[in-house]
CSV table of N, CA, C and O in Angstrom, one decimal:
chain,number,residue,atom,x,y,z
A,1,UNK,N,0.8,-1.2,0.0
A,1,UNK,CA,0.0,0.0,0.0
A,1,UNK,C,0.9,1.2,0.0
A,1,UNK,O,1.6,1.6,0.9
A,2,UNK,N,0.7,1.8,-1.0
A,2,UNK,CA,1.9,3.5,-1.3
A,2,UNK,C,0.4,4.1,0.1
A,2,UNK,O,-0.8,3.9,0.3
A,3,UNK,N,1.7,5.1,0.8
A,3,UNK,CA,1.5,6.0,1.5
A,3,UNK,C,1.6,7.5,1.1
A,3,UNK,O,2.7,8.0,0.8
A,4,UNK,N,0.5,8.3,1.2
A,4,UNK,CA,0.3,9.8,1.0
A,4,UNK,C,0.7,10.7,1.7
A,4,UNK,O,-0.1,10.9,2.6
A,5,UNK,N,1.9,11.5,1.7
A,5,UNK,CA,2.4,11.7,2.7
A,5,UNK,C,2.2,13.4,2.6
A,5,UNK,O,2.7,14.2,3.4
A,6,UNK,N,1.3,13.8,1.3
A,6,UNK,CA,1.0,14.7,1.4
A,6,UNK,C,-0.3,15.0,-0.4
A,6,UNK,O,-0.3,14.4,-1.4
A,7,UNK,N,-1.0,16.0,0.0
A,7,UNK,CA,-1.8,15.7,-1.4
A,7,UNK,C,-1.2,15.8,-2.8
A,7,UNK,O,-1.6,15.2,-3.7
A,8,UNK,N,0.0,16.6,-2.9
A,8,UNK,CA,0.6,16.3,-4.3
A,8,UNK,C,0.9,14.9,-4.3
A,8,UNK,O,0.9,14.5,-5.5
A,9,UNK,N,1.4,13.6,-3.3
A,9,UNK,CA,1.1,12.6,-3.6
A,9,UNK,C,0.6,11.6,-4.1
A,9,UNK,O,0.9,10.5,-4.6
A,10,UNK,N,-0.7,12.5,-3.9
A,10,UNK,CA,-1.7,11.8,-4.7
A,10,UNK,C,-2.0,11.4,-6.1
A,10,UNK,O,-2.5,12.3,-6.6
A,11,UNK,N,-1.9,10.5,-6.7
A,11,UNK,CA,-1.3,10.7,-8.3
A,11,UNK,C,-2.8,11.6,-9.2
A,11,UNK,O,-2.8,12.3,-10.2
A,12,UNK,N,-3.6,11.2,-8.6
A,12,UNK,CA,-5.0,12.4,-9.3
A,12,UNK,C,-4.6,13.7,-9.1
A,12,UNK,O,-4.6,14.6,-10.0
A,13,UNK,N,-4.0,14.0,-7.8
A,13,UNK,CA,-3.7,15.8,-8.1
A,13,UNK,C,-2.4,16.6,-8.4
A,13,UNK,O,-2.2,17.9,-8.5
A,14,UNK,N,-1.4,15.0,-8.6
A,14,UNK,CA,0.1,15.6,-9.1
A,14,UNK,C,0.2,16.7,-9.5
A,14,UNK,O,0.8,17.6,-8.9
A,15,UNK,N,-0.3,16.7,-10.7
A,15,UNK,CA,0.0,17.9,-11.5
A,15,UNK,C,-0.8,18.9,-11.6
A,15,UNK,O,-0.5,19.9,-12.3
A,16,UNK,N,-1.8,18.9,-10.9
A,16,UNK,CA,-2.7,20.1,-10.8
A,16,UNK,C,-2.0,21.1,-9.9
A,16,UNK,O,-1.3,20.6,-9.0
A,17,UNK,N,-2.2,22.7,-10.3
A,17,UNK,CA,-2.0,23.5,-9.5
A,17,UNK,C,-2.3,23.9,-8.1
A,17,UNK,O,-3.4,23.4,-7.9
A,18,UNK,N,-1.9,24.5,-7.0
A,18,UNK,CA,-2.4,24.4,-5.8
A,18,UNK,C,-3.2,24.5,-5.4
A,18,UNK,O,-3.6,23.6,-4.6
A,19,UNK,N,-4.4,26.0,-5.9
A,19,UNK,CA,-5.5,26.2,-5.5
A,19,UNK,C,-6.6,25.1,-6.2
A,19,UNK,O,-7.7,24.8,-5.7
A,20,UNK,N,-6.1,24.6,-7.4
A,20,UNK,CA,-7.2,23.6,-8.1
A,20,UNK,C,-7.3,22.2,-7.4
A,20,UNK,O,-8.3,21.6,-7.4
A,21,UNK,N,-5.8,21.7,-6.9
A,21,UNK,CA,-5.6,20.5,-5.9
A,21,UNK,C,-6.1,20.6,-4.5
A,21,UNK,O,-6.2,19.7,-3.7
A,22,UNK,N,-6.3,21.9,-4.4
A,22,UNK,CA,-7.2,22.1,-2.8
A,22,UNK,C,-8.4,22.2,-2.7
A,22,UNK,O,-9.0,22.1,-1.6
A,23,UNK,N,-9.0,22.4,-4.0
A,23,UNK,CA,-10.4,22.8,-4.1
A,23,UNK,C,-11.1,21.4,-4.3
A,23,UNK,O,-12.0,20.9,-3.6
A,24,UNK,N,-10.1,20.8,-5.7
A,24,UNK,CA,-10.8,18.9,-5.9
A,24,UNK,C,-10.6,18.2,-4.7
A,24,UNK,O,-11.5,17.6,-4.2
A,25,UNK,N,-9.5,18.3,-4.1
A,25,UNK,CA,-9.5,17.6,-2.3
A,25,UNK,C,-10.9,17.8,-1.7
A,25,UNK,O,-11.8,17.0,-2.0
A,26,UNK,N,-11.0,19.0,-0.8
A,26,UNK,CA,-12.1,19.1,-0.3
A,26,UNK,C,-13.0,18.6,-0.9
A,26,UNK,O,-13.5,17.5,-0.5
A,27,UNK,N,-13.4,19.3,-2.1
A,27,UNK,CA,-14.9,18.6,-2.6
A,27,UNK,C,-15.0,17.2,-2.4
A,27,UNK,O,-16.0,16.6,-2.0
A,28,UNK,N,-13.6,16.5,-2.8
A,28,UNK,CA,-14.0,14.7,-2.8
A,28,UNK,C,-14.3,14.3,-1.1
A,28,UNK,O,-15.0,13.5,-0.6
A,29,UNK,N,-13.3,15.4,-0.4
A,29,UNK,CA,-13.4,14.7,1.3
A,29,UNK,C,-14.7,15.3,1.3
A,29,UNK,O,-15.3,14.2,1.3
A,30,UNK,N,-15.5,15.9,1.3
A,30,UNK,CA,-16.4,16.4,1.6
A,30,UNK,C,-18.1,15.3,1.4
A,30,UNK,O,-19.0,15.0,2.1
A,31,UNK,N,-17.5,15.0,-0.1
A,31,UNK,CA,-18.3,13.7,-0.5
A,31,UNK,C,-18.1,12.7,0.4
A,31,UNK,O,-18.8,12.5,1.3
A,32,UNK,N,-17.2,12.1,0.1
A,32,UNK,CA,-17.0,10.9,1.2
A,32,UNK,C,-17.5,10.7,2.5
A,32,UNK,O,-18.0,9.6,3.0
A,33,UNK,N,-17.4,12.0,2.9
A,33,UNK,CA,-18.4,11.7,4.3
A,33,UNK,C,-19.3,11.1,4.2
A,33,UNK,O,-19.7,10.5,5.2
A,34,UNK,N,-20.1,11.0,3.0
A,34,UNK,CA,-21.5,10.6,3.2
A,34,UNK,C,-21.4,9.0,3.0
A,34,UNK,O,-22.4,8.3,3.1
A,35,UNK,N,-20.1,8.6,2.8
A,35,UNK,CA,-20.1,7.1,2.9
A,35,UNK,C,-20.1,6.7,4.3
A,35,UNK,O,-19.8,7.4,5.3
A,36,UNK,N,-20.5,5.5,4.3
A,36,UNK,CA,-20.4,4.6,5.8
A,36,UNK,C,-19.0,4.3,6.0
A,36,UNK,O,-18.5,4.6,7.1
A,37,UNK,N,-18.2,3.8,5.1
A,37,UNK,CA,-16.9,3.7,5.4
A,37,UNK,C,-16.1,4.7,5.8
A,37,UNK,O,-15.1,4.4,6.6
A,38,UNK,N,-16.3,6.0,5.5
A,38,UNK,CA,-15.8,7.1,6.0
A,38,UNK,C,-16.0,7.2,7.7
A,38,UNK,O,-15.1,7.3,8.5
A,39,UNK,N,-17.4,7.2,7.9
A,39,UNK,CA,-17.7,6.8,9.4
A,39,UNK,C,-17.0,6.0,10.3
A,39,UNK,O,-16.4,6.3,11.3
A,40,UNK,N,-17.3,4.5,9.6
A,40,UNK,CA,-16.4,3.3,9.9
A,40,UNK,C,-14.6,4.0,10.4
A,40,UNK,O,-14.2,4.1,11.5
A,41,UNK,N,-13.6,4.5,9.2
A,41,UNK,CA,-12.5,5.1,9.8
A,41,UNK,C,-12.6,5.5,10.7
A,41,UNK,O,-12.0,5.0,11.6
A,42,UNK,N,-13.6,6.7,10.9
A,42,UNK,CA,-13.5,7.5,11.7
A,42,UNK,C,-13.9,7.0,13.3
A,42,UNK,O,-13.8,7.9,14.1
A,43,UNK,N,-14.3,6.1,13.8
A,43,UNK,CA,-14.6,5.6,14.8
A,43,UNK,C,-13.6,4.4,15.2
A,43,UNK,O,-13.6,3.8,16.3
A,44,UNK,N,-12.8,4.0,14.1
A,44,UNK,CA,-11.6,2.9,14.2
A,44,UNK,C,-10.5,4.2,14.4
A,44,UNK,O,-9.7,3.7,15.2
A,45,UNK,N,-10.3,5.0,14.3
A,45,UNK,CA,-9.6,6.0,14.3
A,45,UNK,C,-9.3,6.1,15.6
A,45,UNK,O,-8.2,6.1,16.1
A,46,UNK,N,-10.8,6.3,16.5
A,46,UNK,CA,-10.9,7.0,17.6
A,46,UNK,C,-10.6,5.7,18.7
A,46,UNK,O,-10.2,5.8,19.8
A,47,UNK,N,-11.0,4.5,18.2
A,47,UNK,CA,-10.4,3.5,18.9
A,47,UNK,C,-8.8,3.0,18.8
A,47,UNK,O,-8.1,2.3,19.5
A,48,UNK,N,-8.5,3.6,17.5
A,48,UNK,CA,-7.1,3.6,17.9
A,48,UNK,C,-6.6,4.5,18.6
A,48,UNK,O,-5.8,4.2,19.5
A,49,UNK,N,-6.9,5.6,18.3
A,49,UNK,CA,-6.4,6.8,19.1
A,49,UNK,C,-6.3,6.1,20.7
A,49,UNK,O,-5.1,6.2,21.1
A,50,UNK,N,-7.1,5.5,21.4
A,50,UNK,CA,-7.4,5.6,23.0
A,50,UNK,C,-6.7,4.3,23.3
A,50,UNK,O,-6.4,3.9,24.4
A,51,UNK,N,-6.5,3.5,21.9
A,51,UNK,CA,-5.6,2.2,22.3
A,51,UNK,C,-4.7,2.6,22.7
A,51,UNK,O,-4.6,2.3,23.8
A,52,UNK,N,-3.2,3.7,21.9
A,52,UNK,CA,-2.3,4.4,21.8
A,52,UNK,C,-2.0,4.8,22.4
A,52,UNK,O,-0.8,4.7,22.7
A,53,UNK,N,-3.0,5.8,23.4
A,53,UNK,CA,-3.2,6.3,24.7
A,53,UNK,C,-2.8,5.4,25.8
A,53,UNK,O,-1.7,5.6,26.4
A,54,UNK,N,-3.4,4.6,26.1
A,54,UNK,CA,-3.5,3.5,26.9
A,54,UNK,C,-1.9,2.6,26.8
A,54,UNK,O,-1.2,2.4,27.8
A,55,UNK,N,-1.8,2.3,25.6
A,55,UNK,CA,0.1,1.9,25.0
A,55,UNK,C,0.5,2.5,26.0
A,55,UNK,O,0.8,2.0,27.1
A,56,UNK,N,0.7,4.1,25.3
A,56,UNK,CA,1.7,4.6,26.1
A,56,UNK,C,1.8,4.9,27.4
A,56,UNK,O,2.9,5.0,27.9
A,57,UNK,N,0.7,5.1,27.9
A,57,UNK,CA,0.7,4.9,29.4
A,57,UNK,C,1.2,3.5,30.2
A,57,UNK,O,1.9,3.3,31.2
A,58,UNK,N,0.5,2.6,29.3
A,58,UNK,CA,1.4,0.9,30.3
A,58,UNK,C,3.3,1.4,29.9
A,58,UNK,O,4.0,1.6,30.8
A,59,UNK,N,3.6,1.5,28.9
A,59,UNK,CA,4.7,1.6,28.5
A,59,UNK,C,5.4,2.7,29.0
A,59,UNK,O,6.6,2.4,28.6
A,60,UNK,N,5.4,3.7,29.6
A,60,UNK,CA,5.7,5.0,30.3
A,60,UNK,C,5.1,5.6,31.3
A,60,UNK,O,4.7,6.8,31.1
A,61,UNK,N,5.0,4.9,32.5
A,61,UNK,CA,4.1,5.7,33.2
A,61,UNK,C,4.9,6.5,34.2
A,61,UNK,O,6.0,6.3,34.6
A,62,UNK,N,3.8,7.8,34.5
A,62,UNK,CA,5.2,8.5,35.5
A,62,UNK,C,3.2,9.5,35.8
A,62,UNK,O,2.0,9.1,35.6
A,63,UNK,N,4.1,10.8,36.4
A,63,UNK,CA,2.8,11.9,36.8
A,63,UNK,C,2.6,12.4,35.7
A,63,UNK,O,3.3,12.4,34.8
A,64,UNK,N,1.6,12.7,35.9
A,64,UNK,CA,0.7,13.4,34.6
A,64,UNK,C,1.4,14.9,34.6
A,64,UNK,O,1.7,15.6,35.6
A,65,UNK,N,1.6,15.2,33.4
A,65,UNK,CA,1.8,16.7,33.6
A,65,UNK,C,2.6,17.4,32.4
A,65,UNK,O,3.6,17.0,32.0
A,66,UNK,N,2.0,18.8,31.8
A,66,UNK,CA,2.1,19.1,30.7
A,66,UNK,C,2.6,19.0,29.8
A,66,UNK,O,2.0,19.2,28.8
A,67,UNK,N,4.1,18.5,29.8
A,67,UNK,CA,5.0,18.0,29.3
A,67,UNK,C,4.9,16.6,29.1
A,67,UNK,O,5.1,16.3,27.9
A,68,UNK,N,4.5,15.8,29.7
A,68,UNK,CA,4.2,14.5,29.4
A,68,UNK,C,2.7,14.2,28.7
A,68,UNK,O,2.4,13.0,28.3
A,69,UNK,N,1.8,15.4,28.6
A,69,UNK,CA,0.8,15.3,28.1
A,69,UNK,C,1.1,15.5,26.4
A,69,UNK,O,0.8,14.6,25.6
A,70,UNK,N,1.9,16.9,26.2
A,70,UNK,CA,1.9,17.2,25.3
A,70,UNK,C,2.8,15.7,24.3
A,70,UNK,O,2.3,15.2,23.4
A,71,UNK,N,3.8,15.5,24.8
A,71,UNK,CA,4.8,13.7,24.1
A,71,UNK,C,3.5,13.0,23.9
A,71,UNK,O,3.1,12.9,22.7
A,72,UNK,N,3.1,12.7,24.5
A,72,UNK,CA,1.9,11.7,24.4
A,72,UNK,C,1.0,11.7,23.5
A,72,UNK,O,0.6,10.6,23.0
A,73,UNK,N,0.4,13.2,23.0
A,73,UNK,CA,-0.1,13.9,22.1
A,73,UNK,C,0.3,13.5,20.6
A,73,UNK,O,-0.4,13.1,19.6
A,74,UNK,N,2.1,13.8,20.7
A,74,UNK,CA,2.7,13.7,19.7
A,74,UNK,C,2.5,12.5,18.7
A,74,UNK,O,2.0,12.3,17.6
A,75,UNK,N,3.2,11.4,20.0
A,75,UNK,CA,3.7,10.3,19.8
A,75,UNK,C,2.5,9.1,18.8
A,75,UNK,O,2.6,8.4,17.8
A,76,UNK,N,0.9,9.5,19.9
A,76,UNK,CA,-0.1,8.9,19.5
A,76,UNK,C,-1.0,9.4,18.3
A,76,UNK,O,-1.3,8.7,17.4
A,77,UNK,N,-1.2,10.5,18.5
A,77,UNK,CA,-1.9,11.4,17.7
A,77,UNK,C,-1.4,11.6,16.0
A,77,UNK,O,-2.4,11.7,15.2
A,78,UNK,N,-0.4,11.7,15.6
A,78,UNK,CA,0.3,11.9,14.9
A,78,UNK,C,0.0,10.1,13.8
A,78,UNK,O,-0.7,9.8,12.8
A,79,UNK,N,0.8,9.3,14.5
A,79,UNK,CA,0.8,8.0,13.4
A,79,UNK,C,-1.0,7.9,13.4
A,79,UNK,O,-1.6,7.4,12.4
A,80,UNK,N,-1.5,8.2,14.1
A,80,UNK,CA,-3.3,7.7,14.3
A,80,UNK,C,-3.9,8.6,13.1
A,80,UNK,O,-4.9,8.2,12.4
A,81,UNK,N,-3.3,9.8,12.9
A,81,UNK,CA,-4.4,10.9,12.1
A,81,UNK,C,-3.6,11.0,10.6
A,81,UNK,O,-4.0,11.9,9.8
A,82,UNK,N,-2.3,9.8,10.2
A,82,UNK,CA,-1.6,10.2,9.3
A,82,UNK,C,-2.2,8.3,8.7
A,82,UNK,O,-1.9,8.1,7.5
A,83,UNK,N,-2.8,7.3,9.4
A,83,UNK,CA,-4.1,6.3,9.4
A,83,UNK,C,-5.5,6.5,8.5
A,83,UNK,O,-6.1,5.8,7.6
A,84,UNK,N,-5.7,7.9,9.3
A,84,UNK,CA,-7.1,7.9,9.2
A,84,UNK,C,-7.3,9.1,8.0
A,84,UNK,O,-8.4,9.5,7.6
A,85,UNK,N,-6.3,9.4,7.6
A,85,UNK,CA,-5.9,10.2,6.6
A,85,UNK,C,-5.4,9.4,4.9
A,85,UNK,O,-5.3,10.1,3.9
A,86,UNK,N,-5.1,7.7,5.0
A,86,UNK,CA,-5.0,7.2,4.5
A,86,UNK,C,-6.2,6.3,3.8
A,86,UNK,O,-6.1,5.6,2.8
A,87,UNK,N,-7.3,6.4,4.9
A,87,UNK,CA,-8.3,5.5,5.1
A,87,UNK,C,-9.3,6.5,4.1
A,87,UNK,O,-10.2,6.0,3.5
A,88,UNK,N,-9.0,8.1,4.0
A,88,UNK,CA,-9.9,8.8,3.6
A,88,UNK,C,-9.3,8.8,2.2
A,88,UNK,O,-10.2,8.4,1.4
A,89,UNK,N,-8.0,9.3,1.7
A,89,UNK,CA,-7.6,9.2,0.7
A,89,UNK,C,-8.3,7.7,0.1
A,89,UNK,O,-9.2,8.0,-0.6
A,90,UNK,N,-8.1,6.5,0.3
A,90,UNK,CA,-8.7,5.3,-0.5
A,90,UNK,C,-10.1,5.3,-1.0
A,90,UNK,O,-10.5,4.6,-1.9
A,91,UNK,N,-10.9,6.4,0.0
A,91,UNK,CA,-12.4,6.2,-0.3
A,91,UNK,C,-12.3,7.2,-1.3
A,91,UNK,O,-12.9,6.8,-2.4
A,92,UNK,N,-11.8,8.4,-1.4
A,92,UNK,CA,-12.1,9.2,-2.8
A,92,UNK,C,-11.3,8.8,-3.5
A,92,UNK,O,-11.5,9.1,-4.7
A,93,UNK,N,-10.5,8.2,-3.4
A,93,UNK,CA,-10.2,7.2,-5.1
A,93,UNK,C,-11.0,6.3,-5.3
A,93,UNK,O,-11.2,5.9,-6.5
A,94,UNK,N,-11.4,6.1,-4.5
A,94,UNK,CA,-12.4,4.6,-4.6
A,94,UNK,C,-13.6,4.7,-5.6
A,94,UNK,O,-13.9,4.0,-6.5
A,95,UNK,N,-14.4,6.4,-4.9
A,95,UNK,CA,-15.6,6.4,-5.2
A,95,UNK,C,-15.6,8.1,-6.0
A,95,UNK,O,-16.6,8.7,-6.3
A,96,UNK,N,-14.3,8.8,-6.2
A,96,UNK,CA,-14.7,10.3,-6.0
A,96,UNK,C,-13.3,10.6,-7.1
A,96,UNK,O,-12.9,11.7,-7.0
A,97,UNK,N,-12.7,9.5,-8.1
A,97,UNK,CA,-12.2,9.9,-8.7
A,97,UNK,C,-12.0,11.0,-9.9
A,97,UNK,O,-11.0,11.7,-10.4
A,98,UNK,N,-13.2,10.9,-10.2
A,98,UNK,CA,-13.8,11.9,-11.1
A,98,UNK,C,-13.2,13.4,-10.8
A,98,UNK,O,-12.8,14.1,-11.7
A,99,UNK,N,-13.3,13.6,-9.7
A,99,UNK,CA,-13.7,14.5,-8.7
A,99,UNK,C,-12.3,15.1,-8.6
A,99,UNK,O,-12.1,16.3,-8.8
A,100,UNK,N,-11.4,14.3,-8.3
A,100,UNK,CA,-9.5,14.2,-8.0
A,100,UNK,C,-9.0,14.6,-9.3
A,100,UNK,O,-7.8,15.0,-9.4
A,101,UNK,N,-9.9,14.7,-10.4
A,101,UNK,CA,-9.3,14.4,-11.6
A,101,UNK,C,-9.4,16.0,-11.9
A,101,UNK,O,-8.4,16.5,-12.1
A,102,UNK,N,-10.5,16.8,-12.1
A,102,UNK,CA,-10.9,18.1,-12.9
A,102,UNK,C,-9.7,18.8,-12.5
A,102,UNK,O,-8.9,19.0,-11.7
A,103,UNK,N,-9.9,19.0,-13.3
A,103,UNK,CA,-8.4,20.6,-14.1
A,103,UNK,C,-8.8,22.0,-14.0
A,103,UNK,O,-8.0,22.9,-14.1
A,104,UNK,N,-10.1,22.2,-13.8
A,104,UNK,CA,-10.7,23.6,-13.9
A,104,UNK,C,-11.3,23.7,-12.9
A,104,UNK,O,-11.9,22.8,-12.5
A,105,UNK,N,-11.3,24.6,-12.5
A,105,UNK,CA,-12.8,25.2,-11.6
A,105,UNK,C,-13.8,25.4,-11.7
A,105,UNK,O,-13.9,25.8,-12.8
A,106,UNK,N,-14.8,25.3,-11.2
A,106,UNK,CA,-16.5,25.3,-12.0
A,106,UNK,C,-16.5,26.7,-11.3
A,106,UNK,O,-17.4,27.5,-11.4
C-alpha cells in the first residue's frame, strides 16, 4: 500500500495547481463523508487513538503533567491521524475519482 504523505502525492492531483488540488481535495473529502466507510474510519480511528493512549501509558508511566501530556499527544496522535488520513484518501479514489481528476474550476 503506497502511502500519501502529502496531497501532491496523490497521483489524481500531481500535477494540478495548488488552489485547483485544494479545491478537488475538499470537494471529494467532503463527498465521502457521506459514505459509511468514512464513518467506519472515523470511529476505528478514535479506537485507535485511545488504544495508543492506553500503550503509552502501560509503556511510560510517571505523573501526569504538561510536558508529558503534550509527548503523548505527539507520539499517538500523529501515526493515528496520518491512518485515518489514509483511510480517507482510498475512499475518494475509490468512489470520487472523477472529482481528484478536474483541471478547472466550475
Amino acid at each position: 500500500m503506497k502511502l500519501y504523505w502529502c496531497r501532491r502525492s496523490i497521483p489524481e492531483l500531481a500535477n494540478l495547481p495548488r488552489k485547483v488540488r485544494n479545491k478537488n481535495y475538499q470537494d471529494a473529502f467532503r463527498m465521502a463523508r457521506t459514505h459509511r466507510e468514512f464513518w467506519i474510519g472515523t470511529a476505528l480511528y478514535f479506537l485507535l487513538l485511545l488504544g495508543a493512549f492506553e500503550l503509552f501509558d502501560s509503556l511510560f508511566p510517571g505523573e501526569p503533567g504538561i510536558e508529558r501530556d503534550i509527548i503523548r499527544c505527539v507520539i499517538c496522535v500523529v501515526p493515528c491521524v496520518q491512518l485515518w488520513t489514509q483511510f480517507n484518501v482510498y475512499i475518494m479514489r475509490k468512489y470520487y475519482r472523477h472529482i481528484l481528476l478536474r483541471s478547472t474550476q466550475e
